[in-house]
Amino acid sequence: MKSEETLLLRVVRSERAERVPMWMMRQAGRYLPEYRAIRKDRSMLQMVQTPEVAAEVTLQPLKRFPLDAAIIFADILTPLIGMGVSLDFVAGEGPQLAPHIRTQADVDRLSLPHPSESVGYTLDAIRIVSRELAGKTPLFGFSGAPFTLSCYLIEGGSPGDAANVKRMMYSAPAVWHSLQDKLSQLVIEYLVAQVEAGADLLQLFDSWLGLLGPSDYKEYVEPYLLRIIDEVKARVSVPLIFFGTSTGGLFPQLSKLNADAFGVDWRLSLPDAETRLGRKIPLQGNLDPLLLCYGTWEKIRPEAERILNEGRGLAGHIFNLGHGILQETPIDNVERLVDFVRNFKA
Ligand code: CP3
């Protein structure tokens, strides 16, 4: 079967489907014993930077569950290393980046190498996985979006309330805009390179976008998202899904983006998301990952069923969690969920 014909690609193009496709954000990760076995002797970065290992880990969840997509094992922060930033994942503390980017001189020092030089390992991993999947299951490439990448660059780690990010926006807007311009170039080239290496579709993660209100979104973020999505879609012809969390208040504006589908977290129902977008477009989501982690199947099932029923009226529905799967999630819950979604008649 050609990859253009797979279920998920049809749904993202608003075509009719016999069932609801499903994948999970962070589906390759620490909730899987086979991931932990490989991780035991290596750091997260070593795994990402060794194409054979990244490829193997990408395929692990597909060997265990009949999922409808793979997502390449990398991180939104790895492309920043090539800009001259040091990145470390510190157990219990999350990602740590240095130096913090705060001034125009800091922005000017960030370099923009071609992705084949800076993240060649991820492009190689895509080539391996793409060959293995042979078009039977589509492979996602992905990137962080400039706002979320800026949060990590400016704050040096998870942004909290993003005080330094907003300080730059409000007190040094020219610095902010030059940083966004540079990151937009990085993101465009990275996404295009992933498709050229074999990715079948793309997801753009703007995980922290919900920290902004509508006016700030419009002034400081929207021009760059418009530009990235338009330019990527002009250069490569694969679908692109836009994902953020806590972005309910921004949905009317996000609607202007030329994405093929939007990810929705659990805070907003799928029909409410569609109403706020004001148009028919496929949606992806939106089970609370904490429910999948801590709920019994008796609690998880009715929620999954509600989401699937709500998905019926949409232009298209890709089942996913509202955010990444948690490390403590019981495999049994995942197995039952995948089975339930797979057997639900669309
Ligand atoms: O989804 C997938 O399976 C593909 C791989 C993937 C990872 N990170 C692997 C990873 C993807 C798509 C991401 C995206 C990512 N990374 C985002 C956007 C999506 C989101 O969750 O909001 C963000 C904000 C990051 C930054 C990041 N990377 C954080 C906050 C952490 C957790 C830090 C920690 O110590 O737990 C990471 C690390 C990370 N990225 C892990 C994985 C599997 C855990 C690595 C490990 O220690 O084994």
PDB file of N, CA and C in Angstrom, residues 19-80:
ATOM      1  N   ARG A  19     -12.540   3.569  10.129  1.00  0.00           N
ATOM      2  CA  ARG A  19     -12.394   3.649  11.590  1.00  0.00           C
ATOM      3  C   ARG A  19     -11.525   4.851  11.953  1.00  0.00           C
ATOM      4  N   VAL A  20     -11.404   5.104  13.251  1.00  0.00           N
ATOM      5  CA  VAL A  20     -10.692   6.302  13.716  1.00  0.00           C
ATOM      6  C   VAL A  20      -9.214   5.971  13.901  1.00  0.00           C
ATOM      7  N   PRO A  21      -8.307   6.640  13.182  1.00  0.00           N
ATOM      8  CA  PRO A  21      -6.875   6.373  13.375  1.00  0.00           C
ATOM      9  C   PRO A  21      -6.411   6.897  14.731  1.00  0.00           C
ATOM     10  N   MET A  22      -5.385   6.256  15.263  1.00  0.00           N
ATOM     11  CA  MET A  22      -4.897   6.630  16.594  1.00  0.00           C
ATOM     12  C   MET A  22      -3.382   6.539  16.698  1.00  0.00           C
ATOM     13  N   TRP A  23      -2.784   7.528  17.347  1.00  0.00           N
ATOM     14  CA  TRP A  23      -1.405   7.431  17.833  1.00  0.00           C
ATOM     15  C   TRP A  23      -1.353   8.214  19.137  1.00  0.00           C
ATOM     16  N   MET A  24      -0.226   8.180  19.820  1.00  0.00           N
ATOM     17  CA  MET A  24      -0.127   8.885  21.108  1.00  0.00           C
ATOM     18  C   MET A  24       1.122   9.749  21.140  1.00  0.00           C
ATOM     19  N   MET A  25       0.959  10.981  21.574  1.00  0.00           N
ATOM     20  CA  MET A  25       2.137  11.821  21.729  1.00  0.00           C
ATOM     21  C   MET A  25       3.049  11.188  22.778  1.00  0.00           C
ATOM     22  N   ARG A  26       4.362  11.216  22.521  1.00  0.00           N
ATOM     23  CA  ARG A  26       5.374  10.552  23.358  1.00  0.00           C
ATOM     24  C   ARG A  26       5.173   9.046  23.437  1.00  0.00           C
ATOM     25  N   GLN A  27       4.680   8.462  22.340  1.00  0.00           N
ATOM     26  CA  GLN A  27       4.387   7.028  22.392  1.00  0.00           C
ATOM     27  C   GLN A  27       5.642   6.174  22.553  1.00  0.00           C
ATOM     28  N   ALA A  28       6.797   6.699  22.128  1.00  0.00           N
ATOM     29  CA  ALA A  28       8.065   6.022  22.411  1.00  0.00           C
ATOM     30  C   ALA A  28       8.629   6.661  23.673  1.00  0.00           C
ATOM     31  N   GLY A  29       8.572   5.975  24.787  1.00  0.00           N
ATOM     32  CA  GLY A  29       9.054   6.616  26.006  1.00  0.00           C
ATOM     33  C   GLY A  29       9.091   5.681  27.201  1.00  0.00           C
ATOM     34  N   ARG A  30       9.270   6.309  28.336  1.00  0.00           N
ATOM     35  CA  ARG A  30       9.617   5.551  29.532  1.00  0.00           C
ATOM     36  C   ARG A  30       8.524   4.668  30.103  1.00  0.00           C
ATOM     37  N   TYR A  31       7.267   4.788  29.626  1.00  0.00           N
ATOM     38  CA  TYR A  31       6.235   3.860  30.125  1.00  0.00           C
ATOM     39  C   TYR A  31       6.450   2.458  29.544  1.00  0.00           C
ATOM     40  N   LEU A  32       7.290   2.353  28.492  1.00  0.00           N
ATOM     41  CA  LEU A  32       7.553   1.053  27.862  1.00  0.00           C
ATOM     42  C   LEU A  32       8.795   0.404  28.481  1.00  0.00           C
ATOM     43  N   PRO A  33       8.669  -0.839  28.998  1.00  0.00           N
ATOM     44  CA  PRO A  33       9.855  -1.509  29.562  1.00  0.00           C
ATOM     45  C   PRO A  33      10.971  -1.660  28.530  1.00  0.00           C
ATOM     46  N   GLU A  34      10.600  -1.878  27.253  1.00  0.00           N
ATOM     47  CA  GLU A  34      11.638  -2.064  26.224  1.00  0.00           C
ATOM     48  C   GLU A  34      12.385  -0.745  25.950  1.00  0.00           C
ATOM     49  N   TYR A  35      11.727   0.389  26.181  1.00  0.00           N
ATOM     50  CA  TYR A  35      12.416   1.685  26.104  1.00  0.00           C
ATOM     51  C   TYR A  35      13.382   1.818  27.280  1.00  0.00           C
ATOM     52  N   ARG A  36      12.882   1.505  28.471  1.00  0.00           N
ATOM     53  CA  ARG A  36      13.732   1.648  29.663  1.00  0.00           C
ATOM     54  C   ARG A  36      14.954   0.747  29.574  1.00  0.00           C
ATOM     55  N   ALA A  37      14.803  -0.402  28.924  1.00  0.00           N
ATOM     56  CA  ALA A  37      15.937  -1.323  28.785  1.00  0.00           C
ATOM     57  C   ALA A  37      17.045  -0.696  27.938  1.00  0.00           C
ATOM     58  N   ILE A  38      16.677  -0.004  26.885  1.00  0.00           N
ATOM     59  CA  ILE A  38      17.685   0.646  26.031  1.00  0.00           C
ATOM     60  C   ILE A  38      18.236   1.892  26.719  1.00  0.00           C
ATOM     61  N   ARG A  39      17.350   2.597  27.416  1.00  0.00           N
ATOM     62  CA  ARG A  39      17.701   3.855  28.074  1.00  0.00           C
ATOM     63  C   ARG A  39      18.674   3.646  29.240  1.00  0.00           C
ATOM     64  N   LYS A  40      18.621   2.429  29.834  1.00  0.00           N
ATOM     65  CA  LYS A  40      19.402   2.107  31.032  1.00  0.00           C
ATOM     66  C   LYS A  40      20.885   2.462  30.854  1.00  0.00           C
ATOM     67  N   ASP A  41      21.437   2.161  29.678  1.00  0.00           N
ATOM     68  CA  ASP A  41      22.874   2.358  29.457  1.00  0.00           C
ATOM     69  C   ASP A  41      23.206   3.610  28.667  1.00  0.00           C
ATOM     70  N   ARG A  42      22.187   4.457  28.374  1.00  0.00           N
ATOM     71  CA  ARG A  42      22.439   5.629  27.527  1.00  0.00           C
ATOM     72  C   ARG A  42      21.635   6.809  28.026  1.00  0.00           C
ATOM     73  N   SER A  43      22.112   7.999  27.706  1.00  0.00           N
ATOM     74  CA  SER A  43      21.304   9.181  27.993  1.00  0.00           C
ATOM     75  C   SER A  43      20.277   9.337  26.883  1.00  0.00           C
ATOM     76  N   MET A  44      19.251  10.148  27.174  1.00  0.00           N
ATOM     77  CA  MET A  44      18.233  10.461  26.169  1.00  0.00           C
ATOM     78  C   MET A  44      18.903  11.027  24.902  1.00  0.00           C
ATOM     79  N   LEU A  45      19.887  11.922  25.097  1.00  0.00           N
ATOM     80  CA  LEU A  45      20.544  12.538  23.940  1.00  0.00           C
ATOM     81  C   LEU A  45      21.349  11.537  23.129  1.00  0.00           C
ATOM     82  N   GLN A  46      22.019  10.624  23.829  1.00  0.00           N
ATOM     83  CA  GLN A  46      22.762   9.581  23.089  1.00  0.00           C
ATOM     84  C   GLN A  46      21.803   8.757  22.241  1.00  0.00           C
ATOM     85  N   MET A  47      20.634   8.494  22.779  1.00  0.00           N
ATOM     86  CA  MET A  47      19.645   7.718  22.009  1.00  0.00           C
ATOM     87  C   MET A  47      19.226   8.474  20.747  1.00  0.00           C
ATOM     88  N   VAL A  48      18.922   9.764  20.931  1.00  0.00           N
ATOM     89  CA  VAL A  48      18.478  10.568  19.776  1.00  0.00           C
ATOM     90  C   VAL A  48      19.599  10.675  18.743  1.00  0.00           C
ATOM     91  N   GLN A  49      20.837  10.768  19.232  1.00  0.00           N
ATOM     92  CA  GLN A  49      21.951  11.040  18.326  1.00  0.00           C
ATOM     93  C   GLN A  49      22.552   9.791  17.693  1.00  0.00           C
ATOM     94  N   THR A  50      22.001   8.616  18.014  1.00  0.00           N
ATOM     95  CA  THR A  50      22.438   7.378  17.379  1.00  0.00           C
ATOM     96  C   THR A  50      21.290   6.876  16.501  1.00  0.00           C
ATOM     97  N   PRO A  51      21.376   7.086  15.175  1.00  0.00           N
ATOM     98  CA  PRO A  51      20.228   6.821  14.309  1.00  0.00           C
ATOM     99  C   PRO A  51      19.622   5.425  14.458  1.00  0.00           C
ATOM    100  N   GLU A  52      20.458   4.392  14.598  1.00  0.00           N
ATOM    101  CA  GLU A  52      19.910   3.027  14.701  1.00  0.00           C
ATOM    102  C   GLU A  52      19.080   2.886  15.976  1.00  0.00           C
ATOM    103  N   VAL A  53      19.561   3.503  17.058  1.00  0.00           N
ATOM    104  CA  VAL A  53      18.831   3.423  18.331  1.00  0.00           C
ATOM    105  C   VAL A  53      17.542   4.238  18.249  1.00  0.00           C
ATOM    106  N   ALA A  54      17.642   5.449  17.710  1.00  0.00           N
ATOM    107  CA  ALA A  54      16.441   6.297  17.574  1.00  0.00           C
ATOM    108  C   ALA A  54      15.404   5.584  16.707  1.00  0.00           C
ATOM    109  N   ALA A  55      15.863   4.916  15.659  1.00  0.00           N
ATOM    110  CA  ALA A  55      14.932   4.201  14.776  1.00  0.00           C
ATOM    111  C   ALA A  55      14.270   3.049  15.523  1.00  0.00           C
ATOM    112  N   GLU A  56      15.077   2.303  16.264  1.00  0.00           N
ATOM    113  CA  GLU A  56      14.518   1.162  16.996  1.00  0.00           C
ATOM    114  C   GLU A  56      13.472   1.621  18.010  1.00  0.00           C
ATOM    115  N   VAL A  57      13.794   2.686  18.738  1.00  0.00           N
ATOM    116  CA  VAL A  57      12.871   3.188  19.764  1.00  0.00           C
ATOM    117  C   VAL A  57      11.596   3.753  19.123  1.00  0.00           C
ATOM    118  N   THR A  58      11.734   4.366  17.961  1.00  0.00           N
ATOM    119  CA  THR A  58      10.558   4.882  17.242  1.00  0.00           C
ATOM    120  C   THR A  58       9.575   3.754  16.947  1.00  0.00           C
ATOM    121  N   LEU A  59      10.140   2.576  16.611  1.00  0.00           N
ATOM    122  CA  LEU A  59       9.287   1.457  16.190  1.00  0.00           C
ATOM    123  C   LEU A  59       8.752   0.634  17.364  1.00  0.00           C
ATOM    124  N   GLN A  60       9.339   0.809  18.559  1.00  0.00           N
ATOM    125  CA  GLN A  60       8.912  -0.009  19.706  1.00  0.00           C
ATOM    126  C   GLN A  60       7.399   0.027  19.956  1.00  0.00           C
ATOM    127  N   PRO A  61       6.781   1.219  20.054  1.00  0.00           N
ATOM    128  CA  PRO A  61       5.343   1.212  20.353  1.00  0.00           C
ATOM    129  C   PRO A  61       4.515   0.546  19.250  1.00  0.00           C
ATOM    130  N   LEU A  62       5.002   0.598  18.000  1.00  0.00           N
ATOM    131  CA  LEU A  62       4.239  -0.016  16.901  1.00  0.00           C
ATOM    132  C   LEU A  62       4.320  -1.535  16.930  1.00  0.00           C
ATOM    133  N   LYS A  63       5.419  -2.045  17.516  1.00  0.00           N
ATOM    134  CA  LYS A  63       5.537  -3.503  17.625  1.00  0.00           C
ATOM    135  C   LYS A  63       4.593  -4.019  18.697  1.00  0.00           C
ATOM    136  N   ARG A  64       4.326  -3.200  19.704  1.00  0.00           N
ATOM    137  CA  ARG A  64       3.488  -3.631  20.815  1.00  0.00           C
ATOM    138  C   ARG A  64       1.999  -3.386  20.561  1.00  0.00           C
ATOM    139  N   PHE A  65       1.683  -2.240  19.951  1.00  0.00           N
ATOM    140  CA  PHE A  65       0.276  -1.859  19.738  1.00  0.00           C
ATOM    141  C   PHE A  65       0.037  -1.584  18.248  1.00  0.00           C
ATOM    142  N   PRO A  66      -1.186  -1.847  17.760  1.00  0.00           N
ATOM    143  CA  PRO A  66      -1.480  -1.552  16.354  1.00  0.00           C
ATOM    144  C   PRO A  66      -1.808  -0.074  16.142  1.00  0.00           C
ATOM    145  N   LEU A  67      -0.814   0.779  16.271  1.00  0.00           N
ATOM    146  CA  LEU A  67      -1.026   2.226  16.127  1.00  0.00           C
ATOM    147  C   LEU A  67      -1.002   2.622  14.656  1.00  0.00           C
ATOM    148  N   ASP A  68      -1.592   3.768  14.356  1.00  0.00           N
ATOM    149  CA  ASP A  68      -1.739   4.196  12.958  1.00  0.00           C
ATOM    150  C   ASP A  68      -0.688   5.190  12.505  1.00  0.00           C
ATOM    151  N   ALA A  69       0.264   5.524  13.374  1.00  0.00           N
ATOM    152  CA  ALA A  69       1.364   6.395  12.949  1.00  0.00           C
ATOM    153  C   ALA A  69       2.566   6.154  13.845  1.00  0.00           C
ATOM    154  N   ALA A  70       3.734   6.440  13.303  1.00  0.00           N
ATOM    155  CA  ALA A  70       4.974   6.479  14.084  1.00  0.00           C
ATOM    156  C   ALA A  70       5.393   7.937  14.172  1.00  0.00           C
ATOM    157  N   ILE A  71       6.124   8.304  15.215  1.00  0.00           N
ATOM    158  CA  ILE A  71       6.709   9.651  15.285  1.00  0.00           C
ATOM    159  C   ILE A  71       8.179   9.493  15.597  1.00  0.00           C
ATOM    160  N   ILE A  72       8.994  10.176  14.837  1.00  0.00           N
ATOM    161  CA  ILE A  72      10.436   9.944  14.935  1.00  0.00           C
ATOM    162  C   ILE A  72      10.942  10.282  16.339  1.00  0.00           C
ATOM    163  N   PHE A  73      11.815   9.451  16.881  1.00  0.00           N
ATOM    164  CA  PHE A  73      12.323   9.675  18.226  1.00  0.00           C
ATOM    165  C   PHE A  73      13.405  10.750  18.191  1.00  0.00           C
ATOM    166  N   ALA A  74      13.028  11.915  18.709  1.00  0.00           N
ATOM    167  CA  ALA A  74      13.931  13.063  18.812  1.00  0.00           C
ATOM    168  C   ALA A  74      13.319  13.943  19.883  1.00  0.00           C
ATOM    169  N   ASP A  75      13.729  15.179  19.969  1.00  0.00           N
ATOM    170  CA  ASP A  75      13.091  16.096  20.911  1.00  0.00           C
ATOM    171  C   ASP A  75      12.997  17.454  20.242  1.00  0.00           C
ATOM    172  N   ILE A  76      12.003  18.247  20.662  1.00  0.00           N
ATOM    173  CA  ILE A  76      11.900  19.578  20.055  1.00  0.00           C
ATOM    174  C   ILE A  76      13.152  20.413  20.337  1.00  0.00           C
ATOM    175  N   LEU A  77      13.898  20.037  21.384  1.00  0.00           N
ATOM    176  CA  LEU A  77      15.044  20.878  21.761  1.00  0.00           C
ATOM    177  C   LEU A  77      16.343  20.477  21.062  1.00  0.00           C
ATOM    178  N   THR A  78      16.424  19.286  20.470  1.00  0.00           N
ATOM    179  CA  THR A  78      17.703  18.854  19.889  1.00  0.00           C
ATOM    180  C   THR A  78      18.201  19.768  18.762  1.00  0.00           C
ATOM    181  N   PRO A  79      17.328  20.344  17.914  1.00  0.00           N
ATOM    182  CA  PRO A  79      17.873  21.229  16.863  1.00  0.00           C
ATOM    183  C   PRO A  79      18.556  22.483  17.415  1.00  0.00           C
ATOM    184  N   LEU A  80      18.286  22.801  18.681  1.00  0.00           N
ATOM    185  CA  LEU A  80      18.905  24.001  19.255  1.00  0.00           C
ATOM    186  C   LEU A  80      20.389  23.800  19.524  1.00  0.00           C
TER     187      LEU A  80
END
